mmCIF file of C-alpha atoms in Angstrom:
data_model
loop_
_atom_site.group_PDB
_atom_site.id
_atom_site.type_symbol
_atom_site.label_atom_id
_atom_site.label_comp_id
_atom_site.label_asym_id
_atom_site.label_seq_id
_atom_site.Cartn_x
_atom_site.Cartn_y
_atom_site.Cartn_z
ATOM 1 C CA UNK A 1086 -9.163 -31.794 -5.879
ATOM 2 C CA UNK A 1087 -6.301 -29.514 -7.106
ATOM 3 C CA UNK A 1088 -2.826 -30.585 -8.036
ATOM 4 C CA UNK A 1089 -1.767 -26.862 -7.428
ATOM 5 C CA UNK A 1090 -0.026 -26.150 -4.557
ATOM 6 C CA UNK A 1091 -0.026 -22.523 -2.944
ATOM 7 C CA UNK A 1092 3.606 -22.048 -4.128
ATOM 8 C CA UNK A 1093 2.726 -23.186 -7.631
ATOM 9 C CA UNK A 1094 -0.108 -20.678 -7.367
ATOM 10 C CA UNK A 1095 2.172 -18.082 -6.340
ATOM 11 C CA UNK A 1096 4.611 -19.041 -9.120
ATOM 12 C CA UNK A 1097 1.954 -18.783 -11.729
ATOM 13 C CA UNK A 1098 0.667 -15.171 -10.313
ATOM 14 C CA UNK A 1099 4.730 -13.981 -10.553
ATOM 15 C CA UNK A 1100 4.713 -15.159 -13.837
ATOM 16 C CA UNK A 1101 1.513 -13.414 -14.846
ATOM 17 C CA UNK A 1102 2.698 -10.380 -13.230
ATOM 18 C CA UNK A 1103 5.760 -10.311 -15.129
ATOM 19 C CA UNK A 1104 4.095 -10.606 -18.619
ATOM 20 C CA UNK A 1105 1.841 -7.680 -17.789
ATOM 21 C CA UNK A 1106 1.872 -4.685 -20.292
ATOM 22 C CA UNK A 1107 2.985 -1.740 -18.898
ATOM 23 C CA UNK A 1108 1.351 0.261 -21.639
ATOM 24 C CA UNK A 1109 -2.163 -1.740 -20.993
ATOM 25 C CA UNK A 1110 -1.624 -0.731 -17.235
ATOM 26 C CA UNK A 1111 -1.032 2.668 -18.018
ATOM 27 C CA UNK A 1112 -3.968 2.618 -20.290
ATOM 28 C CA UNK A 1113 -6.296 1.338 -17.528
ATOM 29 C CA UNK A 1114 -5.097 3.809 -14.846
ATOM 30 C CA UNK A 1115 -5.690 6.608 -17.303
ATOM 31 C CA UNK A 1116 -9.092 5.432 -17.897
ATOM 32 C CA UNK A 1117 -9.821 5.370 -14.256
ATOM 33 C CA UNK A 1118 -7.850 8.703 -13.388
ATOM 34 C CA UNK A 1119 -6.115 9.860 -10.655
ATOM 35 C CA UNK A 1120 -4.743 12.927 -9.114
ATOM 36 C CA UNK A 1121 -3.197 13.041 -5.618
ATOM 37 C CA UNK A 1122 -4.946 15.919 -3.569
ATOM 38 C CA UNK A 1123 -2.783 15.590 -0.627
ATOM 39 C CA UNK A 1124 -5.539 14.812 1.788
ATOM 40 C CA UNK A 1125 -3.561 12.295 3.609
ATOM 41 C CA UNK A 1126 -6.026 9.673 3.939
ATOM 42 C CA UNK A 1127 -3.939 7.122 2.550
ATOM 43 C CA UNK A 1128 -1.361 7.996 5.297
ATOM 44 C CA UNK A 1129 -3.237 8.380 8.530
ATOM 45 C CA UNK A 1130 -5.477 6.694 10.771
ATOM 46 C CA UNK A 1131 -9.090 5.708 10.084
ATOM 47 C CA UNK A 1132 -12.088 4.676 11.795
ATOM 48 C CA UNK A 1133 -13.561 1.180 11.848
ATOM 49 C CA UNK A 1134 -16.737 0.388 13.481
ATOM 50 C CA UNK A 1135 -16.155 3.665 15.634
ATOM 51 C CA UNK A 1136 -12.602 2.419 16.645
ATOM 52 C CA UNK A 1137 -9.538 4.028 15.377
ATOM 53 C CA UNK A 1138 -7.077 1.761 13.378
ATOM 54 C CA UNK A 1139 -3.435 2.934 12.640
ATOM 55 C CA UNK A 1140 -2.239 3.185 9.473
ATOM 56 C CA UNK A 1141 -1.165 0.135 7.932
ATOM 57 C CA UNK A 1142 1.242 -0.288 4.805
ATOM 58 C CA UNK A 1143 3.083 -3.298 3.875
ATOM 59 C CA UNK A 1144 6.960 -2.409 3.440
ATOM 60 C CA UNK A 1145 9.632 -4.680 2.220
ATOM 61 C CA UNK A 1146 12.727 -5.304 4.140
ATOM 62 C CA UNK A 1147 15.056 -3.330 1.535
ATOM 63 C CA UNK A 1148 12.287 -0.487 1.792
ATOM 64 C CA UNK A 1149 12.922 -0.432 5.443
ATOM 65 C CA UNK A 1150 16.589 -0.399 4.854
ATOM 66 C CA UNK A 1151 16.529 2.554 2.603
ATOM 67 C CA UNK A 1152 13.988 4.365 5.011
ATOM 68 C CA UNK A 1153 16.142 3.445 7.825
ATOM 69 C CA UNK A 1154 19.321 5.525 6.727
ATOM 70 C CA UNK A 1155 17.789 8.939 8.467
ATOM 71 C CA UNK A 1156 16.538 6.766 11.296
ATOM 72 C CA UNK A 1157 18.032 5.378 14.606
ATOM 73 C CA UNK A 1158 16.715 1.963 14.322
ATOM 74 C CA UNK A 1159 14.371 -0.452 12.214
ATOM 75 C CA UNK A 1160 11.634 0.024 14.634
ATOM 76 C CA UNK A 1161 11.873 3.588 13.874
ATOM 77 C CA UNK A 1162 10.696 2.402 10.273
ATOM 78 C CA UNK A 1163 8.946 -0.396 10.833
ATOM 79 C CA UNK A 1164 6.775 -2.774 12.982
ATOM 80 C CA UNK A 1165 5.562 -6.311 12.821
ATOM 81 C CA UNK A 1166 2.384 -6.498 10.527
ATOM 82 C CA UNK A 1167 -0.465 -6.461 12.935
ATOM 83 C CA UNK A 1168 -2.673 -8.607 11.042
ATOM 84 C CA UNK A 1169 -2.755 -12.223 12.095
ATOM 85 C CA UNK A 1170 -1.323 -11.312 15.489
ATOM 86 C CA UNK A 1171 -3.439 -11.585 18.603
ATOM 87 C CA UNK A 1172 -3.564 -10.110 21.979
ATOM 88 C CA UNK A 1173 -3.633 -6.428 22.930
ATOM 89 C CA UNK A 1174 -0.699 -4.365 22.141
ATOM 90 C CA UNK A 1175 -0.250 -3.426 25.811
ATOM 91 C CA UNK A 1176 -0.254 -7.082 26.870
ATOM 92 C CA UNK A 1177 1.893 -8.015 23.979
ATOM 93 C CA UNK A 1178 0.964 -9.225 20.955
ATOM 94 C CA UNK A 1179 0.991 -13.144 20.207
ATOM 95 C CA UNK A 1180 1.396 -15.342 16.989
ATOM 96 C CA UNK A 1181 3.829 -14.685 14.331
ATOM 97 C CA UNK A 1182 4.411 -12.486 11.312
ATOM 98 C CA UNK A 1183 6.859 -12.522 8.414
ATOM 99 C CA UNK A 1184 5.478 -8.964 7.179
ATOM 100 C CA UNK A 1185 6.258 -5.768 8.347
ATOM 101 C CA UNK A 1186 4.224 -2.379 8.171
ATOM 102 C CA UNK A 1187 5.525 1.290 8.021
ATOM 103 C CA UNK A 1188 5.768 2.394 11.475
ATOM 104 C CA UNK A 1189 2.990 4.787 12.938
ATOM 105 C CA UNK A 1190 2.940 7.568 15.705
ATOM 106 C CA UNK A 1191 0.885 8.028 18.779
ATOM 107 C CA UNK A 1192 -2.132 9.013 16.419
ATOM 108 C CA UNK A 1193 -1.891 5.981 14.315
ATOM 109 C CA UNK A 1194 -0.458 8.133 11.291
ATOM 110 C CA UNK A 1195 2.624 6.990 9.313
ATOM 111 C CA UNK A 1196 5.571 8.490 10.884
ATOM 112 C CA UNK A 1197 6.845 9.868 7.641
ATOM 113 C CA UNK A 1198 3.519 11.757 7.037
ATOM 114 C CA UNK A 1199 3.823 15.452 7.460
ATOM 115 C CA UNK A 1200 0.670 17.599 8.040
ATOM 116 C CA UNK A 1201 0.688 21.065 6.763
ATOM 117 C CA UNK A 1202 -3.073 22.139 7.524
ATOM 118 C CA UNK A 1203 -5.214 21.178 4.861
ATOM 119 C CA UNK A 1204 -2.673 19.088 2.876
ATOM 120 C CA UNK A 1205 -0.256 16.549 3.826
ATOM 121 C CA UNK A 1206 3.002 15.340 2.474
ATOM 122 C CA UNK A 1207 5.470 12.276 2.701
ATOM 123 C CA UNK A 1208 8.590 13.238 4.339
ATOM 124 C CA UNK A 1209 10.248 10.669 2.530
ATOM 125 C CA UNK A 1210 8.544 10.936 -0.779
ATOM 126 C CA UNK A 1211 11.478 10.003 -3.076
ATOM 127 C CA UNK A 1212 12.100 7.059 -0.758
ATOM 128 C CA UNK A 1213 8.539 5.919 -0.369
ATOM 129 C CA UNK A 1214 7.942 2.356 -0.525
ATOM 130 C CA UNK A 1215 6.147 0.684 -3.564
ATOM 131 C CA UNK A 1216 2.720 0.555 -1.945
ATOM 132 C CA UNK A 1217 2.849 3.942 -1.256
ATOM 133 C CA UNK A 1218 4.000 5.104 -4.816
ATOM 134 C CA UNK A 1219 1.005 3.070 -6.380
ATOM 135 C CA UNK A 1220 -1.796 3.792 -4.087
ATOM 136 C CA UNK A 1221 -4.592 3.914 -4.597
ATOM 137 C CA UNK A 1222 -4.187 1.192 -7.430
ATOM 138 C CA UNK A 1223 -3.439 -2.618 -7.237
ATOM 139 C CA UNK A 1224 -3.200 -5.334 -9.709
ATOM 140 C CA UNK A 1225 -5.951 -8.176 -9.822
ATOM 141 C CA UNK A 1226 -4.168 -11.474 -9.841
ATOM 142 C CA UNK A 1227 -5.920 -15.124 -9.037
ATOM 143 C CA UNK A 1228 -3.804 -15.429 -5.640
ATOM 144 C CA UNK A 1229 -4.157 -11.796 -4.459
ATOM 145 C CA UNK A 1230 -6.140 -10.746 -1.800
ATOM 146 C CA UNK A 1231 -7.899 -6.869 -1.207
ATOM 147 C CA UNK A 1232 -4.966 -5.187 0.265
ATOM 148 C CA UNK A 1233 -6.705 -1.729 0.423
ATOM 149 C CA UNK A 1234 -10.280 -3.436 0.889
ATOM 150 C CA UNK A 1235 -12.693 -3.761 -1.646
ATOM 151 C CA UNK A 1236 -12.029 -1.920 -4.892
ATOM 152 C CA UNK A 1237 -14.313 0.901 -6.093
ATOM 153 C CA UNK A 1238 -13.451 0.889 -9.690
ATOM 154 C CA UNK A 1239 -11.341 -1.189 -12.204
ATOM 155 C CA UNK A 1240 -10.033 -1.514 -15.551
ATOM 156 C CA UNK A 1241 -8.855 -4.604 -16.727
ATOM 157 C CA UNK A 1242 -6.579 -6.105 -14.156
ATOM 158 C CA UNK A 1243 -5.897 -2.790 -12.269
ATOM 159 C CA UNK A 1244 -8.135 -2.212 -9.039
ATOM 160 C CA UNK A 1245 -8.493 1.350 -7.742
ATOM 161 C CA UNK A 1246 -9.222 1.569 -4.128
ATOM 162 C CA UNK A 1247 -10.796 4.330 -2.208
ATOM 163 C CA UNK A 1248 -9.321 7.773 -2.660
ATOM 164 C CA UNK A 1249 -10.683 11.297 -3.359
ATOM 165 C CA UNK A 1250 -8.105 11.483 -6.122
ATOM 166 C CA UNK A 1251 -9.760 8.887 -8.251
ATOM 167 C CA UNK A 1252 -11.441 10.004 -11.424
ATOM 168 C CA UNK A 1253 -9.621 12.864 -12.104
ATOM 169 C CA UNK A 1254 -7.409 13.748 -15.185
ATOM 170 C CA UNK A 1255 -3.837 12.070 -15.124
ATOM 171 C CA UNK A 1256 -1.128 12.819 -17.638
ATOM 172 C CA UNK A 1257 0.012 9.959 -19.586
ATOM 173 C CA UNK A 1258 3.440 9.983 -18.230
ATOM 174 C CA UNK A 1259 2.264 9.969 -14.633
ATOM 175 C CA UNK A 1260 0.051 6.804 -15.673
ATOM 176 C CA UNK A 1261 2.959 5.292 -17.395
ATOM 177 C CA UNK A 1262 4.887 6.115 -13.919
ATOM 178 C CA UNK A 1263 2.550 4.560 -12.045
ATOM 179 C CA UNK A 1264 2.256 1.340 -14.186
ATOM 180 C CA UNK A 1265 6.023 0.319 -14.077
#
């Protein structure tokens, strides 16, 4: 039986994350390669088992407050994280969540996503949340899950998730910016 509690495991992961080398992370990102194609797949609804699922990106309260500066209310920017909640949306969700996700429009796309025909962009690119700024990459720590599904590539502790921009050349400066 393990003596470690969930908080001890979280603390260990946080300490491990603090010790990660930005240079090593940038090396890993550079070896995988990435260039955004502005396809919008990371910002829009997707189909799972024939059913449309809304875009879901975790957002921290301070990020919501930053994005909220131009919005009328908190709920214009964020919604309760749908995972872990039960019930149909029309009937009212049941359960509790302490996480927030970016708000979506009627199509299930992020409310900040702006489609311009063949390409799209974030209407709040300079203020976008960390998860958006670092996609399609995540860090593998002992206690982490697969926030974007199973990785399609990895290098060291860096995981790369499904994205048509993977495998493309990336400037060192851009890799370092993603690694920060």
